[in-house]
Coordinates of C-alpha atoms and ligand atoms in Angstrom, one line a residue:
M22 CA -28.5 -9.8 -2.7
S23 CA -28.8 -10.7 -6.3
S24 CA -32.2 -9.0 -6.4
L25 CA -30.7 -5.8 -5.1
F26 CA -28.2 -5.8 -8.0
G27 CA -31.2 -6.4 -10.4
L28 CA -33.0 -3.4 -8.9
L29 CA -30.0 -1.1 -9.2
A30 CA -29.7 -2.1 -12.9
I31 CA -33.4 -1.3 -13.5
L32 CA -33.1 2.1 -11.9
G33 CA -30.6 2.8 -14.6
T34 CA -28.3 5.8 -15.1
A35 CA -30.7 8.7 -14.4
T36 CA -30.4 8.2 -10.6
A37 CA -26.9 6.7 -10.6
A38 CA -25.4 9.8 -8.9
S39 CA -27.5 9.3 -5.8
I40 CA -27.1 5.6 -5.6
P41 CA -23.7 4.3 -4.8
S42 CA -22.8 1.2 -6.8
A43 CA -23.7 -1.9 -4.9
P44 CA -20.8 -2.7 -2.5
L45 CA -19.3 -6.1 -3.0
N46 CA -20.0 -8.1 0.2
T47 CA -17.6 -11.0 0.4
L48 CA -13.9 -11.0 0.2
L49 CA -12.0 -14.2 -0.7
L50 CA -8.4 -14.7 0.5
S51 CA -6.6 -17.6 -0.9
A52 CA -3.2 -19.0 -0.1
S53 CA -2.9 -20.9 -3.4
A54 CA -1.6 -19.0 -6.4
P55 CA -4.1 -18.2 -9.2
S56 CA -4.0 -20.9 -11.8
A57 CA -5.4 -21.4 -15.3
D58 CA -8.4 -23.4 -14.1
L59 CA -9.7 -20.8 -11.8
A60 CA -13.4 -20.0 -12.4
E61 CA -13.7 -17.1 -14.9
C62 CA -15.8 -15.1 -12.4
L63 CA -12.8 -15.3 -9.9
K64 CA -10.3 -14.3 -12.6
S65 CA -12.3 -11.2 -13.3
S66 CA -12.6 -10.3 -9.6
Y67 CA -8.9 -10.5 -8.7
Y68 CA -7.6 -7.7 -6.5
G69 CA -3.9 -8.6 -6.2
T70 CA -1.3 -10.7 -4.5
Y71 CA 0.2 -9.5 -1.2
G72 CA 3.2 -10.4 1.0
G73 CA 7.0 -10.4 0.5
S74 CA 7.8 -14.0 1.2
S75 CA 6.5 -16.7 -1.1
A76 CA 5.5 -18.8 2.0
S77 CA 3.0 -16.3 3.3
Q78 CA 1.5 -14.8 0.2
E79 CA -2.2 -14.0 -0.1
H80 CA -4.2 -13.7 -3.2
I81 CA -7.3 -11.6 -2.9
Y82 CA -10.7 -11.6 -4.8
L83 CA -13.9 -9.7 -4.4
P84 CA -16.3 -12.0 -6.2
S85 CA -20.0 -11.4 -6.7
E86 CA -22.6 -13.4 -4.8
E87 CA -23.5 -15.2 -8.0
C88 CA -19.8 -16.2 -8.4
L89 CA -19.6 -17.6 -4.9
S90 CA -22.8 -19.5 -5.1
G91 CA -21.7 -21.1 -8.3
E92 CA -20.8 -24.7 -7.7
S93 CA -17.3 -24.7 -9.1
A94 CA -16.0 -21.3 -8.0
L95 CA -14.0 -22.5 -5.0
E96 CA -12.8 -25.7 -6.6
G97 CA -9.1 -25.9 -6.9
L98 CA -8.5 -23.4 -4.2
T99 CA -6.8 -25.0 -1.2
A100 CA -6.4 -22.9 2.0
G101 CA -8.3 -19.7 2.1
S102 CA -11.0 -17.7 3.9
L103 CA -14.2 -16.0 3.0
V104 CA -14.5 -12.7 4.8
P105 CA -17.9 -10.9 5.0
L106 CA -17.6 -7.2 4.2
N107 CA -19.9 -5.2 6.4
V108 CA -18.7 -1.9 5.1
D109 CA -19.5 0.3 2.2
T110 CA -16.4 0.0 0.0
N111 CA -17.3 3.3 -1.6
D112 CA -16.5 5.1 1.7
G113 CA -12.8 4.2 1.8
R114 CA -10.2 1.7 0.7
I115 CA -9.5 -1.8 1.8
V116 CA -5.9 -2.0 3.0
W117 CA -3.8 -5.0 3.5
V118 CA -1.3 -4.6 6.3
G119 CA 1.6 -7.1 6.5
Q120 CA 5.2 -7.8 7.4
A121 CA 7.7 -5.4 5.9
G122 CA 10.5 -8.0 6.1
I123 CA 12.3 -7.1 9.3
D124 CA 14.1 -9.9 11.1
P125 CA 11.1 -11.7 12.7
S126 CA 12.9 -11.9 16.1
L127 CA 12.7 -8.0 16.2
S128 CA 8.9 -7.9 15.5
V129 CA 7.9 -8.0 19.1
E130 CA 4.3 -6.7 19.0
S131 CA 1.5 -9.2 18.1
L132 CA -0.9 -8.4 15.4
Q133 CA -3.7 -8.4 17.9
D134 CA -2.0 -5.7 19.9
T135 CA -1.4 -3.8 16.7
W136 CA -5.1 -3.9 15.9
E137 CA -6.1 -2.8 19.3
S138 CA -3.9 0.2 19.1
I139 CA -5.1 1.1 15.6
S140 CA -8.7 0.7 16.8
S141 CA -8.4 2.9 19.9
K142 CA -6.4 5.5 18.0
S143 CA -8.9 5.7 15.2
Q144 CA -11.8 6.1 17.6
E145 CA -10.1 8.9 19.4
S146 CA -10.0 11.3 16.5
L147 CA -9.9 11.9 12.8
S148 CA -6.2 12.1 12.3
I149 CA -6.2 14.1 9.1
L150 CA -5.8 17.4 11.0
F151 CA -2.2 18.3 10.7
D152 CA -0.1 21.1 12.2
S153 CA 2.6 22.1 9.7
D154 CA 4.6 24.1 12.3
S155 CA 5.2 21.3 14.8
Q156 CA 5.0 18.7 12.0
K157 CA 2.6 16.8 14.3
I158 CA -0.9 15.4 13.9
L159 CA -3.5 17.2 15.9
S160 CA -5.9 14.9 17.6
S161 CA -8.6 17.4 18.6
S162 CA -11.4 16.6 16.2
P163 CA -14.6 15.0 17.7
R164 CA -14.9 11.2 18.0
P165 CA -16.1 9.9 14.7
K166 CA -19.2 7.8 14.3
A167 CA -18.6 4.1 14.4
Q168 CA -18.8 3.6 10.6
E169 CA -16.2 6.3 10.2
A170 CA -13.6 4.4 12.2
I171 CA -11.0 2.1 10.7
Q172 CA -12.5 -1.4 10.8
L173 CA -10.8 -4.8 11.1
L174 CA -12.1 -7.1 8.3
H175 CA -9.8 -10.0 8.9
Q176 CA -6.8 -11.1 10.8
N177 CA -4.5 -14.0 10.2
P178 CA -1.1 -14.9 11.6
T179 CA 0.9 -12.5 9.4
S180 CA -1.5 -9.9 8.1
L181 CA -4.5 -7.7 8.8
L182 CA -7.1 -6.5 6.3
L183 CA -8.6 -3.2 7.2
H184 CA -11.3 -0.9 5.9
V185 CA -9.8 2.6 6.0
P186 CA -12.3 5.5 5.5
H187 CA -11.0 8.1 3.1
A188 CA -10.2 10.5 6.0
Y189 CA -7.7 8.1 7.5
L190 CA -5.9 7.1 4.3
P191 CA -3.3 9.9 4.3
T192 CA -2.0 9.0 7.7
I193 CA -2.6 5.2 7.9
D194 CA 1.1 4.7 8.2
T195 CA 1.3 6.6 11.5
F196 CA -1.1 4.0 13.1
L197 CA 1.3 1.2 12.4
P198 CA 4.4 -0.1 14.2
S199 CA 7.5 0.1 12.0
H200 CA 7.6 -3.6 11.0
L201 CA 4.2 -3.4 9.4
V202 CA 3.4 -1.8 6.0
P203 CA 0.1 -1.1 4.2
V204 CA -0.8 -1.8 0.6
A205 CA -4.1 -0.5 -0.5
L206 CA -6.3 -2.8 -2.7
P207 CA -7.1 -1.2 -6.0
S208 CA -10.6 0.3 -6.3
E209 CA -11.4 -1.9 -9.4
P210 CA -10.4 -5.5 -10.2
L211 CA -7.0 -6.0 -11.8
P212 CA -6.9 -6.8 -15.5
A213 CA -4.4 -9.7 -15.5
M214 CA -6.9 -12.3 -14.4
S215 CA -9.2 -11.8 -17.3
L216 CA -6.8 -13.6 -19.7
A217 CA -8.6 -16.6 -21.0
A218 CA -5.5 -18.7 -21.0
G219 CA -5.0 -18.4 -17.3
W220 CA -3.0 -16.3 -14.9
E221 CA 0.1 -14.7 -16.3
P222 CA 1.0 -11.7 -14.2
V223 CA 3.4 -10.5 -16.9
P224 CA 3.0 -11.5 -20.5
A225 CA 5.5 -14.1 -21.7
Q226 CA 6.7 -11.9 -24.5
S227 CA 8.0 -9.2 -22.0
A228 CA 9.8 -11.9 -20.1
K229 CA 11.4 -13.4 -23.2
H230 CA 12.6 -10.0 -24.4
L231 CA 14.4 -9.4 -21.1
A232 CA 15.8 -13.0 -21.0
N233 CA 17.2 -12.5 -24.5
I234 CA 18.9 -9.3 -23.5
T235 CA 20.4 -11.0 -20.5
Q236 CA 21.6 -13.9 -22.6
H237 CA 23.4 -11.6 -25.0
L238 CA 24.9 -9.3 -22.3
R239 CA 28.5 -8.4 -22.8
F240 CA 30.8 -5.9 -21.1
S241 CA 30.5 -2.6 -22.9
P242 CA 33.4 -0.2 -22.4
Q243 CA 31.1 2.7 -23.4
I244 CA 28.5 1.8 -20.8
D245 CA 31.2 1.3 -18.2
K246 CA 32.6 4.8 -19.0
I247 CA 29.2 6.5 -18.8
V248 CA 28.3 4.9 -15.5
S249 CA 31.7 5.4 -13.9
D250 CA 32.2 9.0 -15.0
G251 CA 28.5 9.9 -14.7
I252 CA 27.5 8.7 -11.2
E253 CA 29.1 11.0 -8.6
L254 CA 29.1 10.2 -4.9
N255 CA 29.4 13.8 -3.8
Q256 CA 26.4 14.9 -5.8
I257 CA 24.2 12.1 -4.4
R258 CA 25.3 12.9 -0.9
R259 CA 24.5 16.5 -1.3
D260 CA 21.1 15.8 -2.7
V261 CA 20.2 13.2 -0.1
R262 CA 21.2 15.7 2.7
Y263 CA 19.1 18.4 1.1
L264 CA 16.1 16.1 1.1
T265 CA 16.6 15.0 4.7
G266 CA 17.1 18.5 6.0
E267 CA 20.7 17.6 7.1
A268 CA 21.8 20.4 4.8
P269 CA 19.8 23.6 5.0
S270 CA 16.6 23.1 2.9
G271 CA 13.7 23.8 5.3
I272 CA 12.5 20.2 4.7
E273 CA 11.8 18.5 8.0
S274 CA 9.7 15.7 6.7
R275 CA 8.6 14.3 3.3
H276 CA 5.5 12.6 4.7
S277 CA 3.0 12.8 1.8
F278 CA 0.9 15.3 3.7
T279 CA 3.6 17.7 4.8
P280 CA 4.8 21.0 3.2
G281 CA 8.2 19.4 3.0
A282 CA 7.0 16.9 0.5
I283 CA 5.6 19.6 -1.8
K284 CA 8.8 21.5 -1.5
A285 CA 10.8 18.3 -2.4
A286 CA 8.6 17.7 -5.4
H287 CA 9.2 21.1 -6.9
W288 CA 12.9 20.9 -6.2
I289 CA 13.2 17.4 -7.8
K290 CA 11.4 18.7 -10.9
E291 CA 13.9 21.5 -11.3
K292 CA 16.9 19.3 -10.7
V293 CA 15.9 16.7 -13.2
E294 CA 14.8 19.2 -15.9
A295 CA 18.3 20.7 -15.7
T296 CA 19.5 17.4 -17.1
G297 CA 17.4 17.5 -20.3
A298 CA 14.2 15.8 -19.1
N299 CA 10.6 17.1 -19.1
C300 CA 9.0 16.7 -15.7
T301 CA 5.4 17.1 -14.6
L302 CA 3.8 17.2 -11.1
R303 CA 0.9 14.8 -11.2
P304 CA -1.6 14.8 -8.4
F305 CA -3.3 11.4 -7.8
L306 CA -5.4 11.8 -4.7
E307 CA -6.7 14.8 -2.9
G308 CA -4.2 16.3 -0.4
F309 CA -1.3 14.0 -1.2
S310 CA 1.8 15.5 -2.6
P311 CA 2.0 14.7 -6.4
N312 CA 4.1 12.2 -8.3
V313 CA 6.9 13.8 -10.2
I314 CA 7.2 12.2 -13.6
C315 CA 10.3 13.0 -15.7
H316 CA 10.5 12.1 -19.3
Y317 CA 13.5 11.8 -21.7
P318 CA 12.1 11.6 -25.2
S319 CA 13.0 8.8 -27.6
S320 CA 15.6 9.9 -30.2
L321 CA 14.1 7.3 -32.6
N322 CA 10.5 8.2 -32.1
S323 CA 9.9 4.9 -30.3
T324 CA 6.7 4.4 -28.3
E325 CA 8.4 1.8 -25.9
H326 CA 9.2 2.9 -22.4
V327 CA 11.8 2.0 -19.7
I328 CA 11.0 3.3 -16.2
L329 CA 13.3 3.8 -13.2
S330 CA 11.6 4.9 -10.0
A331 CA 11.9 5.6 -6.3
H332 CA 9.4 7.1 -3.7
Y333 CA 10.3 10.5 -2.4
D334 CA 7.7 10.5 0.4
S335 CA 8.8 9.1 3.8
R336 CA 7.5 7.7 7.0
G337 CA 8.5 8.5 10.6
S338 CA 8.3 6.8 14.0
F339 CA 5.0 5.4 15.2
G340 CA 2.6 8.3 15.7
S341 CA 4.7 10.9 14.0
T342 CA 4.9 12.4 10.6
R343 CA 8.4 13.9 11.2
A344 CA 10.2 11.8 8.6
P345 CA 13.6 12.7 7.2
G346 CA 13.7 9.4 5.2
G347 CA 17.4 9.4 4.6
D348 CA 17.5 5.7 3.6
D349 CA 13.7 5.1 3.0
D350 CA 13.7 6.4 0.4
G351 CA 16.0 9.4 0.3
S352 CA 18.7 6.9 -0.9
G353 CA 16.5 5.7 -3.9
T354 CA 15.5 9.3 -4.7
G355 CA 19.2 10.5 -4.4
H356 CA 20.2 7.6 -6.6
L357 CA 17.6 8.7 -9.2
L358 CA 19.0 12.2 -9.1
G359 CA 22.4 10.8 -9.6
V360 CA 21.3 8.9 -12.7
A361 CA 19.6 12.0 -14.1
H362 CA 22.9 14.0 -13.4
A363 CA 24.9 11.3 -15.3
I364 CA 22.4 11.4 -18.3
G365 CA 22.9 15.1 -18.4
T366 CA 26.7 15.3 -18.0
Q367 CA 27.4 12.4 -20.3
G368 CA 25.1 13.7 -23.0
V369 CA 23.1 10.5 -23.2
R370 CA 20.2 10.3 -25.7
F371 CA 18.0 7.3 -25.4
D372 CA 16.7 5.3 -28.4
K373 CA 13.4 4.5 -26.5
Q374 CA 11.5 6.7 -24.1
V375 CA 12.9 6.8 -20.6
V376 CA 11.0 7.9 -17.5
L377 CA 12.4 8.7 -14.1
A378 CA 9.4 8.5 -11.7
F379 CA 9.4 9.9 -8.2
F380 CA 6.3 8.6 -6.4
A381 CA 4.4 9.9 -3.4
G382 CA 1.8 8.1 -1.2
E383 CA 4.1 5.0 -1.1
E384 CA 4.0 4.8 2.7
Q385 CA 0.2 4.9 2.7
G386 CA -0.1 1.8 0.4
L387 CA 1.7 2.4 -2.9
L388 CA -1.0 4.9 -3.8
G389 CA 1.0 7.2 -6.2
S390 CA 2.6 4.4 -8.2
H391 CA -0.7 2.5 -8.4
A392 CA -2.5 5.5 -10.0
Y393 CA 0.4 5.9 -12.4
A394 CA 0.6 2.2 -13.4
E395 CA -3.2 2.1 -13.8
N396 CA -3.0 5.0 -16.2
L397 CA -0.2 3.4 -18.2
H398 CA -2.4 0.3 -18.5
K399 CA -5.5 2.4 -19.6
T400 CA -3.4 4.1 -22.3
S401 CA -1.9 0.7 -23.4
T402 CA 1.6 2.0 -23.0
T403 CA 4.4 -0.5 -23.8
I404 CA 6.8 -0.9 -20.9
L405 CA 10.0 -2.9 -21.5
L406 CA 11.3 -2.7 -17.9
Q407 CA 10.4 -1.0 -14.7
V408 CA 12.8 -0.9 -11.7
Q409 CA 12.1 0.5 -8.3
A410 CA 14.9 1.7 -6.0
D411 CA 13.7 1.6 -2.4
M412 CA 16.3 1.7 0.4
L413 CA 19.8 1.5 -1.1
A414 CA 22.1 2.8 1.6
Y415 CA 22.2 0.7 4.7
H416 CA 24.1 -2.5 5.4
A417 CA 25.1 -3.6 8.8
P418 CA 28.6 -2.3 9.6
G419 CA 31.2 -4.9 8.5
E420 CA 29.0 -6.4 5.9
P421 CA 30.0 -6.2 2.2
L422 CA 28.3 -3.9 -0.3
Q423 CA 25.1 -5.6 -1.5
I424 CA 22.2 -5.5 -4.0
G425 CA 19.0 -7.4 -3.0
L426 CA 16.4 -8.5 -5.5
P427 CA 12.9 -9.5 -4.6
E428 CA 12.1 -13.0 -3.5
S429 CA 8.5 -12.6 -4.6
I430 CA 6.2 -10.2 -6.6
H431 CA 8.6 -9.4 -9.4
L432 CA 9.3 -10.6 -12.9
P433 CA 12.2 -13.1 -12.4
E434 CA 13.7 -12.3 -15.8
A435 CA 13.8 -8.6 -14.9
S436 CA 15.7 -9.5 -11.7
Y437 CA 18.1 -11.8 -13.6
L438 CA 19.0 -8.9 -15.9
I439 CA 19.7 -6.6 -13.0
G440 CA 21.7 -9.3 -11.2
N441 CA 23.8 -9.9 -14.3
L442 CA 24.4 -6.2 -15.0
S443 CA 25.5 -5.8 -11.4
Q444 CA 28.2 -8.5 -11.8
I445 CA 29.4 -6.7 -15.0
Y446 CA 29.4 -3.0 -13.9
S447 CA 29.5 -3.2 -10.1
P448 CA 31.3 -6.5 -9.3
E449 CA 31.9 -5.2 -5.7
L450 CA 28.2 -5.8 -5.0
V451 CA 27.1 -9.2 -3.6
V452 CA 23.9 -10.1 -5.5
G453 CA 21.2 -11.8 -3.4
K454 CA 17.5 -12.0 -2.5
T455 CA 15.4 -10.1 0.0
A456 CA 11.9 -10.6 1.5
A457 CA 11.7 -6.9 2.1
C458 CA 8.1 -6.2 1.2
C459 CA 6.0 -3.9 -0.7
S460 CA 7.4 -1.2 -2.8
D461 CA 6.1 0.6 -5.9
H462 CA 7.2 -2.1 -8.5
Q463 CA 4.3 -4.1 -7.1
S464 CA 1.9 -1.6 -8.7
F465 CA 3.5 -2.3 -12.1
I466 CA 3.3 -6.1 -11.6
S467 CA -0.4 -5.7 -10.8
Y468 CA -0.9 -4.3 -14.3
G469 CA 1.1 -6.9 -16.0
F470 CA 4.3 -4.8 -16.6
P471 CA 7.8 -6.4 -16.3
A472 CA 9.1 -5.0 -13.0
T473 CA 11.5 -5.6 -10.2
Q474 CA 13.1 -3.8 -7.3
V475 CA 16.7 -3.1 -6.1
F476 CA 17.2 -3.1 -2.3
E477 CA 20.2 -2.5 0.0
R478 CA 20.6 -5.9 1.6
N479 CA 20.2 -9.6 1.1
G480 CA 17.9 -11.1 3.6
W481 CA 15.9 -9.2 6.1
I482 CA 15.6 -5.5 6.6
A483 CA 18.4 -4.6 9.1
D484 CA 18.3 -0.8 9.2
P485 CA 17.7 0.1 12.9
Y486 CA 16.2 3.4 11.8
Y487 CA 13.7 1.9 9.4
H488 CA 10.4 3.9 9.6
N489 CA 12.0 6.0 12.3
S490 CA 12.1 9.8 12.6
G491 CA 15.9 9.4 13.1
D492 CA 16.5 8.1 9.5
L493 CA 19.3 10.4 8.6
S494 CA 22.3 9.8 6.4
Q495 CA 25.0 10.7 9.0
R496 CA 25.1 7.4 10.9
D497 CA 26.8 4.0 11.1
G498 CA 26.0 1.7 8.3
Y499 CA 24.7 4.4 5.9
D500 CA 27.0 3.8 2.9
F501 CA 27.0 6.2 -0.1
E502 CA 29.5 3.9 -1.8
Q503 CA 26.7 1.3 -2.0
V504 CA 24.2 3.8 -3.4
V505 CA 26.8 4.7 -6.1
S506 CA 27.4 1.1 -7.0
I507 CA 23.6 0.4 -7.3
A508 CA 23.1 3.6 -9.3
K509 CA 25.7 2.3 -11.8
V510 CA 23.7 -0.9 -12.2
T511 CA 20.3 0.8 -12.7
L512 CA 21.8 3.3 -15.2
A513 CA 23.5 0.4 -17.0
G514 CA 20.0 -1.2 -17.2
L515 CA 18.5 1.9 -18.7
L516 CA 21.3 2.2 -21.3
T517 CA 21.1 -1.5 -22.1
V518 CA 17.3 -1.9 -22.4
A519 CA 16.5 1.6 -23.9
G520 CA 19.5 1.8 -26.3
Y521 CA 21.4 5.1 -26.4
S522 CA 23.8 7.3 -28.2
V523 CA 26.1 9.9 -26.7
G524 CA 26.6 13.3 -28.1
E525 CA 26.6 16.9 -26.9
S526 CA 25.7 17.4 -23.3
A527 CA 22.0 18.4 -23.0
Ligands
NAG21 C1 17.9 -11.4 -29.1 O1 18.9 -10.4 -29.0 C2 19.8 -10.4 -30.1 C3 21.0 -9.5 -29.7 O2 20.6 -8.3 -29.2 C4 19.0 -9.9 -31.3 O3 19.9 -9.9 -32.4 C5 17.9 -10.9 -31.5 O4 17.1 -10.4 -32.6 C6 17.0 -11.1 -30.3 N1 16.1 -12.2 -30.5 C7 14.8 -12.0 -30.2 C8 14.0 -13.2 -30.4 O5 14.3 -11.0 -29.8
NAG22 C1 7.1 18.5 -22.1 O1 5.9 17.8 -22.1 C2 4.8 18.6 -22.4 C3 3.5 17.8 -22.2 O2 3.7 16.5 -22.2 C4 4.9 19.1 -23.9 O3 3.9 20.0 -24.2 C5 6.2 19.9 -24.0 O4 6.5 20.3 -25.3 C6 7.4 19.1 -23.5 N1 8.6 19.9 -23.4 C7 9.8 19.5 -23.9 C8 10.9 20.4 -23.8 O5 9.9 18.3 -24.4
NAG23 C1 6.7 9.3 -35.1 O1 5.8 8.2 -35.2 C2 4.5 8.5 -35.4 C3 3.7 7.3 -35.4 O2 4.1 6.4 -34.4 C4 4.4 9.2 -36.7 O3 3.0 9.6 -36.9 C5 5.3 10.5 -36.8 O4 5.3 11.0 -38.0 C6 6.7 10.1 -36.4 N1 7.5 11.3 -36.3 C7 8.8 11.3 -36.7 C8 9.5 12.6 -36.5 O5 9.3 10.4 -37.3
NAG24 C1 22.0 -14.1 -14.7 O1 21.0 -14.5 -15.5 C2 20.7 -15.9 -15.5 C3 19.6 -16.2 -16.4 O2 20.0 -15.8 -17.7 C4 20.3 -16.3 -14.0 O3 20.1 -17.7 -13.9 C5 21.3 -15.8 -13.1 O4 20.9 -16.1 -11.8 C6 21.6 -14.4 -13.2 N1 22.7 -14.0 -12.3 C7 22.5 -13.1 -11.4 C8 23.7 -12.8 -10.5 O5 21.4 -12.6 -11.1
ZN25 ZN1 10.4 2.7 1.1

């Protein structure tokens, strides 16, 4: 294999267009967290960390042949597997599929059964054909050639690794039972591992900055007034019901490939621009509805950013793209619209730059947020804090109002800050931890940005309509009071970390 790499190098750039870059041919999965003494060639072939509970995390590398044949490359790694890649990685994406974090007693289907159903479904048809009237996938295209089907690369007790040809990526979510979620591996190695000093997912300086803010946190009557007066339950409820189609909007689904998602994107842009922001629709992958990125400029000409986000795309029941997404993630999206509304009505101007980001392609593997975070990394943007709001509304009937912070894949100092802000501005929320897995903040952690997530519940996902075409807001356990309380916390976070002044309404 090393001679093939040599040959490609000699052929040079003149013929590069006709020769795909040599596919990497072995994937390394390790259960041990990356450490400072990892071989340099592994550090520079790191493709991310996956899994919501610390106990079952996987760290993935795509090292070169030379790296693996080196004597010391695998030293220091404990449990792990080497997985031969008999696929052309240029034809699609490698996708990790793992537990979303539903109570394990409810996850009845075995991973082997899941794979068998994905496999047979992917051999029946190319699923990209989509009927916008019936909001259903058409399965009438001819059986694809073997190499065009989804392939199983590896299976372990809690996750699958798949090779997903480009044609299947838009609907990979519809192949999965609701308790499993996909996260696409990046198409290039992640930068964090190239640090000579060892593995620091987020630079220590970012963590210290947030820890210092937490340490000096005091109740501010002005912040309390902005969040209490600004966040309005009725407005959030109206916006969520527009997005789900419970109020007349013509939106039946916000699956990334539906006309409803495009409609939602334009509507969100208009709503947030009315509050003084500047929004752009940013496409990231052919056919997917775009990210909607809304920007409030810095009143002090600062280059530092604070980002609050949600995903506006949604996922339906197994096999369906009808997806009203009332909780997942209409609640996070509605909360973001509530925050924008408060910024507008309270006349908030931020000292630093503030971005409200509405991502798409989340349900197919965090695709929209990954493209956005990758771009922030390439442009060396300074991010002080990023918070993702994904599923804020549901708690089991009878349970208190809650705010869940991630058990893994987050910057702990970012979560401590949010937890402390919650105790100050929304003391009615019980602060806790969740193993709910895999939302857009992970894309930011991958690029070394200080990030965390807010979630509706402490412990497992309990929403019976999770990834279900019946995920509407008018049902037991869907609690707009909890969405309001969490929105007060995230807005308090923006005000605290970005700094602000209040003046005339925008
Ligand atoms: C910590 O925060 C305080 C109060 O906001 C500030 O005065 C101080 O400069 C900060 N220290 C560091 C090291 O950032
Ligand atoms: C919005 O952003 C665009 C491009 O980033 C810029 O050209 C335009 O001036 C901005 N508009 C406002 C009102 O800030
Ligand atoms: C804003 O900062 C940039 C450099 O960061 C500087 O070139 C520009 O003049 C500043 N603008 C204002 C209005 O202060
Ligand atoms: C508040 O922050 C401290 C660290 O400064 C952390 O230990 C504590 O858990 C945080 N509280 C909450 C409720 O998150
Ligand atoms: Zn979600």
